[in-house]
CSV table of C-alpha atoms in Angstrom, one decimal:
chain,number,residue,atom,x,y,z
A,90,UNK,CA,-11.5,-49.9,-14.7
A,91,UNK,CA,-10.4,-48.3,-18.0
A,92,UNK,CA,-6.6,-47.6,-17.7
A,93,UNK,CA,-5.5,-44.0,-18.1
A,94,UNK,CA,-1.7,-45.0,-19.1
A,95,UNK,CA,-0.8,-48.3,-21.0
A,96,UNK,CA,2.6,-49.0,-21.2
A,97,UNK,CA,4.0,-52.0,-23.2
A,98,UNK,CA,7.2,-53.4,-23.9
A,99,UNK,CA,8.8,-49.5,-23.1
A,100,UNK,CA,12.7,-49.8,-24.0
A,101,UNK,CA,14.4,-46.7,-23.9
A,102,UNK,CA,18.1,-46.2,-25.4
A,103,UNK,CA,20.2,-43.3,-24.4
A,104,UNK,CA,23.4,-43.2,-26.6
A,105,UNK,CA,24.4,-46.6,-26.6
A,106,UNK,CA,23.2,-47.8,-23.2
A,107,UNK,CA,19.5,-49.4,-22.7
A,108,UNK,CA,18.5,-47.5,-19.7
A,109,UNK,CA,14.8,-48.7,-19.6
A,110,UNK,CA,14.2,-52.8,-20.6
A,111,UNK,CA,10.8,-53.6,-21.6
A,112,UNK,CA,8.5,-52.4,-19.3
A,113,UNK,CA,4.9,-53.0,-19.1
A,114,UNK,CA,2.5,-51.7,-16.8
A,115,UNK,CA,-0.8,-49.6,-16.8
A,116,UNK,CA,-2.0,-46.7,-14.2
A,117,UNK,CA,-5.6,-45.9,-13.4
A,118,UNK,CA,-7.9,-43.0,-12.5
A,119,UNK,CA,-8.2,-42.3,-8.7
A,120,UNK,CA,-5.3,-44.1,-7.8
A,121,UNK,CA,-1.9,-42.9,-6.5
A,122,UNK,CA,0.7,-45.2,-8.0
A,123,UNK,CA,4.1,-45.1,-6.3
A,124,UNK,CA,7.2,-45.3,-8.4
A,125,UNK,CA,9.9,-46.8,-6.3
A,126,UNK,CA,13.7,-47.4,-6.8
A,127,UNK,CA,17.1,-46.1,-5.9
A,128,UNK,CA,18.4,-43.0,-7.5
A,129,UNK,CA,19.6,-43.8,-11.0
A,130,UNK,CA,17.4,-46.8,-11.6
A,131,UNK,CA,15.4,-45.0,-14.4
A,132,UNK,CA,12.3,-43.4,-12.5
A,133,UNK,CA,12.8,-39.9,-14.4
A,134,UNK,CA,13.4,-41.4,-17.7
A,135,UNK,CA,10.2,-43.6,-17.6
A,136,UNK,CA,8.3,-40.5,-16.4
A,137,UNK,CA,9.8,-38.5,-19.2
A,138,UNK,CA,8.7,-41.1,-21.7
A,139,UNK,CA,5.1,-40.7,-20.2
A,140,UNK,CA,4.9,-36.9,-20.7
A,141,UNK,CA,6.5,-37.3,-24.0
A,142,UNK,CA,10.0,-35.6,-23.7
A,143,UNK,CA,12.1,-38.6,-23.7
A,144,UNK,CA,13.8,-39.5,-27.0
A,145,UNK,CA,15.2,-43.2,-28.2
A,146,UNK,CA,12.0,-44.9,-27.3
A,147,UNK,CA,10.5,-48.1,-28.6
A,148,UNK,CA,7.3,-49.9,-27.5
A,149,UNK,CA,4.1,-48.3,-27.0
A,150,UNK,CA,3.1,-45.5,-24.8
A,151,UNK,CA,-0.8,-44.6,-24.4
A,152,UNK,CA,-1.9,-41.7,-22.4
A,153,UNK,CA,-5.3,-40.9,-22.0
A,154,UNK,CA,-6.2,-43.0,-25.1
A,155,UNK,CA,-3.4,-41.1,-27.3
A,156,UNK,CA,0.1,-41.6,-28.0
A,157,UNK,CA,2.4,-39.9,-25.2
A,158,UNK,CA,3.4,-36.4,-26.0
A,159,UNK,CA,0.5,-35.8,-28.5
A,160,UNK,CA,-0.1,-32.0,-28.8
A,161,UNK,CA,-3.8,-32.3,-27.6
A,162,UNK,CA,-2.1,-34.3,-24.3
A,163,UNK,CA,-0.2,-31.1,-23.3
A,164,UNK,CA,-3.0,-29.5,-21.4
A,165,UNK,CA,-4.4,-32.7,-19.8
A,166,UNK,CA,-1.0,-33.9,-18.4
A,167,UNK,CA,0.7,-32.4,-15.3
A,168,UNK,CA,4.5,-32.7,-15.0
A,169,UNK,CA,6.8,-31.9,-11.9
A,170,UNK,CA,10.4,-32.3,-12.7
A,171,UNK,CA,12.7,-33.3,-10.0
A,172,UNK,CA,14.3,-29.9,-9.7
A,173,UNK,CA,11.9,-27.0,-9.8
A,174,UNK,CA,11.0,-25.7,-13.2
A,175,UNK,CA,10.4,-22.3,-12.2
A,176,UNK,CA,11.6,-18.7,-12.9
A,177,UNK,CA,13.8,-17.6,-9.5
A,178,UNK,CA,14.1,-14.2,-10.9
A,179,UNK,CA,10.1,-13.7,-11.1
A,180,UNK,CA,7.6,-13.7,-8.1
A,181,UNK,CA,5.6,-16.7,-7.2
A,182,UNK,CA,2.4,-15.0,-8.6
A,183,UNK,CA,4.1,-14.0,-11.9
A,184,UNK,CA,5.5,-17.4,-12.3
A,185,UNK,CA,2.2,-19.0,-12.0
A,186,UNK,CA,0.4,-16.5,-13.9
A,187,UNK,CA,2.7,-17.0,-16.9
A,188,UNK,CA,2.2,-20.9,-16.8
A,189,UNK,CA,-1.4,-20.2,-16.7
A,190,UNK,CA,-1.6,-18.3,-19.8
A,191,UNK,CA,0.8,-20.9,-21.4
A,192,UNK,CA,-1.8,-23.4,-20.5
A,193,UNK,CA,-4.8,-21.3,-21.2
A,194,UNK,CA,-5.7,-22.3,-17.4
A,195,UNK,CA,-7.3,-19.9,-14.5
A,196,UNK,CA,-7.1,-20.6,-11.0
A,197,UNK,CA,-3.8,-19.3,-9.7
A,198,UNK,CA,-5.2,-18.5,-6.4
A,199,UNK,CA,-6.6,-21.6,-6.0
A,200,UNK,CA,-3.3,-23.9,-6.9
A,201,UNK,CA,-1.6,-21.6,-4.6
A,202,UNK,CA,-3.9,-22.2,-1.7
A,203,UNK,CA,-3.6,-25.9,-2.4
A,204,UNK,CA,0.1,-26.1,-1.8
A,205,UNK,CA,-0.1,-23.7,1.1
A,206,UNK,CA,1.6,-20.8,-0.5
A,207,UNK,CA,-1.4,-18.5,-0.9
A,208,UNK,CA,0.4,-15.5,1.4
A,209,UNK,CA,3.7,-15.6,-0.8
A,210,UNK,CA,2.2,-14.7,-4.1
A,211,UNK,CA,4.4,-11.5,-4.0
A,212,UNK,CA,7.5,-12.9,-2.9
A,213,UNK,CA,10.5,-13.7,-5.4
A,214,UNK,CA,11.0,-17.3,-5.9
A,215,UNK,CA,14.8,-17.0,-5.8
A,216,UNK,CA,14.4,-15.9,-2.2
A,217,UNK,CA,12.2,-19.0,-1.3
A,218,UNK,CA,13.6,-22.3,0.4
A,219,UNK,CA,14.2,-25.1,-1.8
A,220,UNK,CA,10.6,-26.9,-0.3
A,221,UNK,CA,8.7,-23.7,-1.4
A,222,UNK,CA,10.2,-23.5,-4.7
A,223,UNK,CA,9.4,-27.1,-5.3
A,224,UNK,CA,5.8,-26.2,-4.3
A,225,UNK,CA,5.9,-23.5,-6.5
A,226,UNK,CA,6.6,-26.0,-9.4
A,227,UNK,CA,3.9,-28.4,-8.1
A,228,UNK,CA,1.4,-25.7,-8.0
A,229,UNK,CA,2.3,-24.6,-11.8
A,230,UNK,CA,1.6,-28.4,-12.6
A,231,UNK,CA,-1.9,-28.4,-11.0
A,232,UNK,CA,-3.3,-25.5,-13.1
A,233,UNK,CA,-5.8,-26.4,-15.3
A,234,UNK,CA,-6.7,-29.6,-13.2
A,235,UNK,CA,-4.8,-32.1,-15.5
A,236,UNK,CA,-6.2,-35.8,-15.5
A,237,UNK,CA,-2.8,-37.3,-15.4
A,238,UNK,CA,-0.4,-35.8,-12.7
A,239,UNK,CA,3.3,-37.0,-13.1
A,240,UNK,CA,5.4,-36.2,-10.0
A,241,UNK,CA,9.2,-36.7,-9.6
A,242,UNK,CA,10.0,-36.9,-6.1
A,243,UNK,CA,7.5,-34.0,-5.2
A,244,UNK,CA,8.1,-34.3,-1.4
A,245,UNK,CA,11.9,-34.4,-0.9
A,246,UNK,CA,13.3,-32.3,1.5
A,247,UNK,CA,9.9,-31.1,2.8
A,248,UNK,CA,9.1,-31.1,6.7
A,249,UNK,CA,7.0,-33.9,7.8
A,250,UNK,CA,4.0,-31.6,8.5
A,251,UNK,CA,4.2,-30.1,4.9
A,252,UNK,CA,4.5,-34.0,3.6
A,253,UNK,CA,1.5,-35.0,5.1
A,254,UNK,CA,-0.6,-32.1,3.8
A,255,UNK,CA,0.7,-32.9,0.3
A,256,UNK,CA,-0.2,-36.5,0.5
A,257,UNK,CA,-3.5,-35.4,1.8
A,258,UNK,CA,-3.7,-33.1,-1.3
A,259,UNK,CA,-2.6,-36.0,-3.8
A,260,UNK,CA,-5.3,-38.2,-1.9
A,261,UNK,CA,-8.1,-35.6,-2.8
A,262,UNK,CA,-7.1,-35.2,-6.2
A,263,UNK,CA,-7.1,-38.9,-6.8
A,264,UNK,CA,-10.5,-38.7,-5.4
A,265,UNK,CA,-11.7,-36.6,-8.0
A,266,UNK,CA,-10.4,-39.1,-10.4
A,267,UNK,CA,-6.9,-37.9,-11.2
A,268,UNK,CA,-4.4,-40.6,-12.1
A,269,UNK,CA,-1.2,-39.8,-10.1
A,270,UNK,CA,2.1,-41.3,-10.6
A,271,UNK,CA,4.6,-40.3,-7.6
A,272,UNK,CA,8.3,-41.2,-7.7
A,273,UNK,CA,10.3,-41.4,-4.6
A,274,UNK,CA,13.6,-43.1,-3.7
A,275,UNK,CA,12.4,-43.1,0.1
A,276,UNK,CA,10.5,-46.4,0.7
A,277,UNK,CA,8.6,-45.1,3.6
A,278,UNK,CA,6.3,-43.2,1.2
A,279,UNK,CA,5.2,-46.4,-0.2
A,280,UNK,CA,2.4,-47.1,2.6
A,281,UNK,CA,0.6,-43.9,1.3
A,282,UNK,CA,0.3,-45.4,-2.3
A,283,UNK,CA,-2.4,-47.5,-3.9
A,284,UNK,CA,-0.2,-49.3,-5.9
A,285,UNK,CA,3.7,-49.5,-6.1
A,286,UNK,CA,5.9,-50.0,-9.1
A,287,UNK,CA,9.4,-51.3,-7.7
A,288,UNK,CA,12.2,-50.4,-10.1
A,289,UNK,CA,15.6,-51.6,-10.1
A,290,UNK,CA,18.5,-50.8,-12.9
A,291,UNK,CA,15.8,-50.3,-15.5
A,292,UNK,CA,13.4,-53.1,-14.8
A,293,UNK,CA,10.2,-53.4,-13.0
A,294,UNK,CA,10.9,-56.0,-10.1
A,295,UNK,CA,7.4,-55.4,-8.9
A,296,UNK,CA,4.0,-54.2,-9.7
A,297,UNK,CA,1.5,-54.8,-6.6
A,298,UNK,CA,-0.3,-53.0,-3.9
A,299,UNK,CA,1.7,-52.5,-0.4
A,300,UNK,CA,0.0,-55.4,1.2
A,301,UNK,CA,0.2,-57.8,-1.8
A,302,UNK,CA,4.0,-56.8,-2.1
A,303,UNK,CA,4.6,-57.5,1.6
A,304,UNK,CA,2.7,-60.8,1.6
A,305,UNK,CA,4.3,-61.9,-1.7
A,306,UNK,CA,8.0,-61.4,-0.2
A,307,UNK,CA,7.2,-62.0,3.4
A,308,UNK,CA,8.9,-58.8,4.1
A,309,UNK,CA,7.5,-56.4,7.2
A,310,UNK,CA,8.3,-53.4,5.3
A,311,UNK,CA,8.9,-52.0,1.7
A,312,UNK,CA,12.6,-51.5,2.0
A,313,UNK,CA,12.6,-55.3,3.3
A,314,UNK,CA,10.4,-56.2,0.0
A,315,UNK,CA,12.7,-54.5,-2.1
A,316,UNK,CA,15.7,-56.0,-0.6
A,317,UNK,CA,14.6,-59.6,-0.9
A,318,UNK,CA,13.3,-59.0,-4.5
A,319,UNK,CA,16.8,-57.4,-5.5
A,320,UNK,CA,18.8,-60.3,-3.9
A,321,UNK,CA,16.3,-62.9,-5.6
A,322,UNK,CA,17.1,-61.2,-9.3
B,904,UNK,CA,-1.6,-14.9,-26.7
B,905,UNK,CA,1.0,-17.4,-25.4
B,906,UNK,CA,3.5,-15.0,-27.6
B,907,UNK,CA,2.4,-12.0,-25.5
B,908,UNK,CA,2.6,-13.9,-22.2
B,909,UNK,CA,6.2,-14.7,-22.9
B,910,UNK,CA,7.1,-11.3,-24.1
B,911,UNK,CA,5.7,-10.1,-20.9
B,912,UNK,CA,7.5,-12.6,-18.8
B,913,UNK,CA,11.0,-12.1,-20.5
B,914,UNK,CA,10.2,-8.2,-20.0
B,915,UNK,CA,9.4,-8.7,-16.1
B,916,UNK,CA,12.5,-10.8,-15.6
B,917,UNK,CA,14.4,-7.9,-17.3
B,918,UNK,CA,12.9,-5.3,-15.2
B,919,UNK,CA,13.9,-7.0,-12.1
B,920,UNK,CA,17.5,-7.2,-13.3
B,921,UNK,CA,17.9,-3.5,-13.0
B,922,UNK,CA,21.7,-3.9,-13.3
B,923,UNK,CA,21.3,-5.6,-16.5
B,924,UNK,CA,18.8,-3.1,-18.1
B,925,UNK,CA,21.0,-0.2,-16.9
B,926,UNK,CA,24.0,-1.8,-18.6
B,927,UNK,CA,22.0,-2.3,-21.7
B,928,UNK,CA,20.7,1.4,-22.0
B,929,UNK,CA,23.5,3.3,-20.4
B,930,UNK,CA,26.9,1.7,-22.0
B,931,UNK,CA,26.0,2.3,-25.7
B,932,UNK,CA,25.7,6.1,-24.5
B,933,UNK,CA,28.8,5.8,-22.8
B,934,UNK,CA,30.8,4.6,-25.5
B,935,UNK,CA,29.4,7.0,-28.1
B,936,UNK,CA,30.4,9.6,-25.9
B,937,UNK,CA,33.8,8.3,-25.5
B,938,UNK,CA,34.3,8.0,-29.4
B,939,UNK,CA,33.0,11.1,-29.9
B,940,UNK,CA,35.7,12.7,-27.8
B,941,UNK,CA,38.5,10.1,-29.2
B,942,UNK,CA,38.0,11.6,-32.4
B,943,UNK,CA,37.5,15.0,-31.1
B,944,UNK,CA,39.8,16.9,-33.8
B,945,UNK,CA,38.8,14.2,-36.5
B,946,UNK,CA,34.9,14.7,-36.8
B,947,UNK,CA,34.8,12.9,-40.3
B,948,UNK,CA,36.1,9.7,-38.6
B,949,UNK,CA,33.4,9.9,-35.8
B,950,UNK,CA,30.8,10.3,-38.5
B,951,UNK,CA,32.2,7.2,-40.4
B,952,UNK,CA,32.6,5.1,-37.1
B,953,UNK,CA,29.4,6.3,-35.2
B,954,UNK,CA,26.7,5.0,-37.5
B,955,UNK,CA,28.1,1.6,-37.6
B,956,UNK,CA,28.4,1.4,-34.0
B,957,UNK,CA,24.9,2.4,-33.7
B,958,UNK,CA,24.1,-0.9,-35.5
B,959,UNK,CA,26.8,-3.0,-33.4
B,960,UNK,CA,25.4,-2.2,-30.0
B,961,UNK,CA,22.2,-3.9,-30.3
B,962,UNK,CA,23.4,-6.6,-32.2
B,963,UNK,CA,26.2,-7.5,-29.7
B,964,UNK,CA,24.1,-6.6,-26.4
B,965,UNK,CA,21.0,-8.8,-27.7
B,966,UNK,CA,23.0,-11.8,-28.6
B,967,UNK,CA,24.8,-12.1,-25.2
B,968,UNK,CA,21.5,-11.4,-23.3
B,969,UNK,CA,19.5,-13.9,-25.4
B,970,UNK,CA,22.1,-16.5,-25.6
B,971,UNK,CA,22.3,-16.6,-21.7
B,972,UNK,CA,18.8,-16.0,-21.1
B,973,UNK,CA,17.8,-19.1,-23.5
B,974,UNK,CA,20.8,-21.2,-21.9
B,975,UNK,CA,19.1,-20.7,-18.5
B,976,UNK,CA,15.8,-21.6,-19.9
B,977,UNK,CA,17.5,-25.0,-20.9
B,978,UNK,CA,19.5,-25.5,-17.8
B,979,UNK,CA,17.0,-24.7,-15.2
B,980,UNK,CA,14.2,-27.3,-16.7
B,981,UNK,CA,11.8,-24.3,-17.6
B,982,UNK,CA,12.3,-25.1,-21.2
B,983,UNK,CA,11.5,-28.7,-20.9
B,984,UNK,CA,8.6,-27.7,-18.7
B,985,UNK,CA,7.1,-25.2,-21.4
B,986,UNK,CA,7.6,-28.1,-24.0
B,987,UNK,CA,5.4,-30.4,-21.9
B,988,UNK,CA,2.6,-27.8,-22.2
B,989,UNK,CA,0.5,-26.9,-25.5
B,990,UNK,CA,3.2,-23.7,-26.1
B,991,UNK,CA,4.4,-24.1,-29.5
B,992,UNK,CA,8.2,-23.4,-30.0
B,993,UNK,CA,7.1,-20.3,-32.3
B,994,UNK,CA,5.1,-19.0,-29.6
B,995,UNK,CA,8.4,-18.8,-27.6
B,996,UNK,CA,10.6,-17.8,-30.1
B,997,UNK,CA,8.4,-15.1,-31.2
B,998,UNK,CA,7.6,-13.8,-27.6
B,999,UNK,CA,11.6,-13.3,-26.9
B,1000,UNK,CA,11.7,-11.8,-30.3
B,1001,UNK,CA,8.9,-9.3,-29.1
B,1002,UNK,CA,10.5,-8.7,-25.8
B,1003,UNK,CA,13.8,-7.9,-27.0
B,1004,UNK,CA,12.7,-5.9,-30.2
B,1005,UNK,CA,11.1,-3.5,-27.6
B,1006,UNK,CA,14.2,-3.5,-25.5
B,1007,UNK,CA,16.3,-2.8,-28.7
B,1008,UNK,CA,13.9,0.0,-29.9
B,1009,UNK,CA,14.7,2.1,-26.6
B,1010,UNK,CA,18.1,1.2,-26.4
B,1011,UNK,CA,18.5,2.3,-30.0
B,1012,UNK,CA,16.3,5.6,-29.5
B,1013,UNK,CA,18.5,6.5,-26.6
B,1014,UNK,CA,22.0,5.8,-28.3
B,1015,UNK,CA,20.5,7.6,-31.8
B,1016,UNK,CA,19.1,10.5,-30.2
B,1017,UNK,CA,22.3,11.2,-28.2
B,1018,UNK,CA,24.6,10.4,-31.3
B,1019,UNK,CA,22.6,12.5,-33.8
B,1020,UNK,CA,21.7,15.3,-31.2
B,1021,UNK,CA,24.3,16.5,-28.8
B,1022,UNK,CA,27.2,14.5,-30.1
B,1023,UNK,CA,26.5,15.9,-33.4
B,1024,UNK,CA,27.0,12.7,-35.5
B,1025,UNK,CA,26.3,13.6,-39.1
B,1026,UNK,CA,24.0,11.1,-40.8
B,1027,UNK,CA,22.0,11.9,-44.0
B,1028,UNK,CA,19.1,9.7,-43.3
B,1029,UNK,CA,16.6,10.5,-40.3
B,1030,UNK,CA,16.4,8.6,-37.1
B,1031,UNK,CA,13.4,6.5,-38.0
B,1032,UNK,CA,15.4,4.5,-40.4
B,1033,UNK,CA,18.5,4.4,-38.0
B,1034,UNK,CA,16.4,3.2,-35.5
B,1035,UNK,CA,14.5,0.5,-37.9
B,1036,UNK,CA,18.0,-0.8,-39.1
B,1037,UNK,CA,19.2,-1.0,-35.6
B,1038,UNK,CA,16.2,-2.9,-34.3
B,1039,UNK,CA,16.7,-5.4,-37.3
B,1040,UNK,CA,20.3,-5.9,-36.2
B,1041,UNK,CA,19.3,-6.4,-32.4
B,1042,UNK,CA,16.7,-9.2,-33.8
B,1043,UNK,CA,19.6,-10.7,-35.7
B,1044,UNK,CA,21.9,-10.7,-32.7
B,1045,UNK,CA,19.1,-12.1,-30.7
B,1046,UNK,CA,18.2,-14.9,-33.3
B,1047,UNK,CA,22.2,-16.1,-33.5
B,1048,UNK,CA,22.3,-16.0,-29.7
B,1049,UNK,CA,19.4,-18.2,-29.5
B,1050,UNK,CA,20.6,-20.5,-32.1
B,1051,UNK,CA,24.2,-20.9,-30.5
B,1052,UNK,CA,22.7,-21.1,-27.0
B,1053,UNK,CA,22.0,-24.8,-28.0
B,1054,UNK,CA,25.7,-25.7,-28.3
B,1055,UNK,CA,26.8,-24.2,-24.9
B,1056,UNK,CA,26.8,-26.2,-21.9
B,1057,UNK,CA,27.4,-23.4,-19.6
B,1058,UNK,CA,27.0,-20.0,-19.1
B,1059,UNK,CA,31.0,-19.5,-19.4
B,1060,UNK,CA,30.7,-21.0,-23.0
B,1061,UNK,CA,28.0,-18.9,-24.1
B,1062,UNK,CA,29.9,-15.6,-23.3
B,1063,UNK,CA,32.8,-17.3,-25.2
B,1064,UNK,CA,30.7,-17.4,-28.4
B,1065,UNK,CA,30.8,-13.6,-28.6
B,1066,UNK,CA,34.6,-13.5,-29.6
B,1067,UNK,CA,34.0,-16.8,-31.7
B,1068,UNK,CA,31.2,-15.8,-33.5
B,1069,UNK,CA,30.9,-12.0,-33.3
B,1070,UNK,CA,34.7,-10.6,-33.6
B,1071,UNK,CA,35.2,-12.5,-36.9
B,1072,UNK,CA,32.4,-10.6,-38.4
B,1073,UNK,CA,33.3,-7.3,-36.8
B,1074,UNK,CA,37.0,-7.6,-38.4
B,1075,UNK,CA,35.6,-8.6,-41.7
B,1076,UNK,CA,32.5,-6.2,-41.9
B,1077,UNK,CA,34.0,-3.2,-43.7
B,1078,UNK,CA,34.5,-1.2,-40.6
B,1079,UNK,CA,38.4,-1.5,-40.0
B,1080,UNK,CA,39.4,-2.2,-43.7
B,1081,UNK,CA,36.9,-1.2,-46.7
B,1082,UNK,CA,35.8,-4.7,-47.9
B,1083,UNK,CA,37.0,-3.5,-51.5
B,1084,UNK,CA,40.7,-3.4,-50.2
B,1085,UNK,CA,40.3,-7.1,-48.6
B,1086,UNK,CA,42.0,-10.3,-50.2
B,1087,UNK,CA,39.6,-11.8,-52.4
B,1088,UNK,CA,38.8,-15.0,-49.9
B,1089,UNK,CA,38.3,-12.6,-47.0
B,1090,UNK,CA,35.8,-10.4,-49.2
B,1091,UNK,CA,34.1,-13.9,-50.1
B,1092,UNK,CA,33.8,-14.6,-46.4
B,1093,UNK,CA,32.5,-11.1,-45.7
B,1094,UNK,CA,29.9,-11.4,-48.3
B,1095,UNK,CA,28.1,-14.3,-46.5
B,1096,UNK,CA,28.3,-12.8,-43.0
B,1097,UNK,CA,25.5,-10.9,-41.9
B,1098,UNK,CA,26.8,-8.3,-39.9
B,1099,UNK,CA,28.5,-7.1,-43.2
B,1100,UNK,CA,25.3,-5.8,-44.2
B,1101,UNK,CA,24.2,-4.3,-40.9
B,1102,UNK,CA,27.2,-2.2,-41.3
B,1103,UNK,CA,27.0,-1.4,-44.8
B,1104,UNK,CA,23.3,-0.2,-44.2
B,1105,UNK,CA,24.2,2.2,-41.5
B,1106,UNK,CA,27.2,3.5,-43.9
B,1107,UNK,CA,24.6,3.8,-46.3
B,1108,UNK,CA,22.4,5.6,-44.1
B,1109,UNK,CA,25.1,8.2,-43.7
B,1110,UNK,CA,24.8,8.7,-47.4
B,1111,UNK,CA,21.6,8.9,-48.4
B,1112,UNK,CA,18.2,9.7,-47.1
B,1113,UNK,CA,16.3,7.9,-49.1
B,1114,UNK,CA,15.6,4.0,-49.3
B,1115,UNK,CA,17.9,3.2,-51.8
B,1116,UNK,CA,18.3,-0.4,-53.5
B,1117,UNK,CA,21.4,-1.0,-51.7
B,1118,UNK,CA,19.6,-0.2,-48.4
B,1119,UNK,CA,17.0,-2.2,-49.3
B,1120,UNK,CA,19.2,-5.1,-50.0
B,1121,UNK,CA,20.8,-4.6,-46.6
B,1122,UNK,CA,17.6,-4.5,-44.7
B,1123,UNK,CA,16.4,-7.6,-46.6
B,1124,UNK,CA,19.4,-9.8,-45.8
B,1125,UNK,CA,19.4,-8.6,-42.2
B,1126,UNK,CA,16.1,-9.7,-41.8
B,1127,UNK,CA,16.5,-13.0,-43.9
B,1128,UNK,CA,19.3,-13.9,-41.7
B,1129,UNK,CA,17.4,-13.1,-38.6
B,1130,UNK,CA,14.7,-15.5,-39.8
B,1131,UNK,CA,17.4,-18.0,-40.9
B,1132,UNK,CA,18.8,-18.1,-37.5
B,1133,UNK,CA,15.4,-18.2,-35.6
B,1134,UNK,CA,14.5,-21.1,-37.7
B,1135,UNK,CA,17.8,-22.9,-37.1
B,1136,UNK,CA,17.0,-21.8,-33.4
B,1137,UNK,CA,13.6,-23.6,-33.5
B,1138,UNK,CA,15.3,-26.7,-34.8
B,1139,UNK,CA,17.3,-27.1,-31.6
B,1140,UNK,CA,14.5,-26.8,-29.2
B,1141,UNK,CA,13.6,-30.5,-29.4
B,1142,UNK,CA,10.7,-31.6,-27.6
B,1143,UNK,CA,12.1,-35.0,-27.1
B,1144,UNK,CA,15.8,-35.4,-25.8
B,1145,UNK,CA,18.0,-37.8,-24.2
């Protein structure tokens, strides 16, 4: 399988502190890769490096065959930031129509349907709940059917039914060939991923399938696997 | 395309914020009326100060609105989000300029109509040149606000840039004391501050109806300073940040 993302020796320095240390991994199309680790371990920094907005980078980050952040990549990569990046003083529809024209994409109705907000198009984003805002932000990243989706904690604070629906959406996008990287600090979402990257203090401590990880550590769940890896290092 | 979409988006945001919109359009009218009656028995003074004020309102209001609007884009993450899309920095800046330029046209047309009509402000030049200069002043305020928003971490700080950046220019622009009477160092400082030329342009419009060499210079300096501030603003929109 051809990798859609190749990261080799990625080190990120912020100020005088090295926050990511020599990371090497790859992502594949049609796969959901979970990026798991406690908050502050560098998940967001790693994601920002993939979409090309992180400075202080050494090493190589190749996305869809090109250096990360290249102009041509910007319409092929969707990025959902941890805090919803939407205009609270515009309606849901206005937000999406704006991002659609920025991306040169169509299909506002479709992405609204995908995140379950089809009936909210005229509502002001500022009057939505946090979870709904997060879904508006997600919908804007789905515009133009990007080949790589980088999702920073997209399911935080959502009710379990919605969470299940969104994971079903991620699965169907992956089945269509999309490469998906999802971060979470909640280890119980690990089972829904095809592959897991476990991070701690700026290092990758595991890169394996969920079952492989459990086998290698002898743990019964991902939380336990993380603990035994953290104690071993 | 992206430019027009951005301008439309900024205008939609403003339209939703009716109170800001009302303040932008009505406050200049109230202040001009106040000024007119403060100098009720000195119409000459109203003629001298009224013109420059028509230049100052759009400059100050656009400076404030833009610095806060751009700061919000930076702090809420929408700017970073936009920078991960094919949007060029120029698209964003020109989009803002279009939107606020249009607001400035409306604001200045209303203020000029009131000042030149019912309030009896006596300027030699016609309303077209007055509105043109005022719109350039608005764009200058917008460009400076955009640039300075990069140095503010919060809306509190952004608002404080008004007294820090605008008031010194106001004191030195020749409105309070004629520039010729200032001590040389102050005059030199006044020479390099863009607001000086905005106010000088309005004073020139009070004197002459044709586009004099001096007016052309004033228009040129205000436009040039706006472009420079926009370029500096573009330089602060870094795609990659720590």
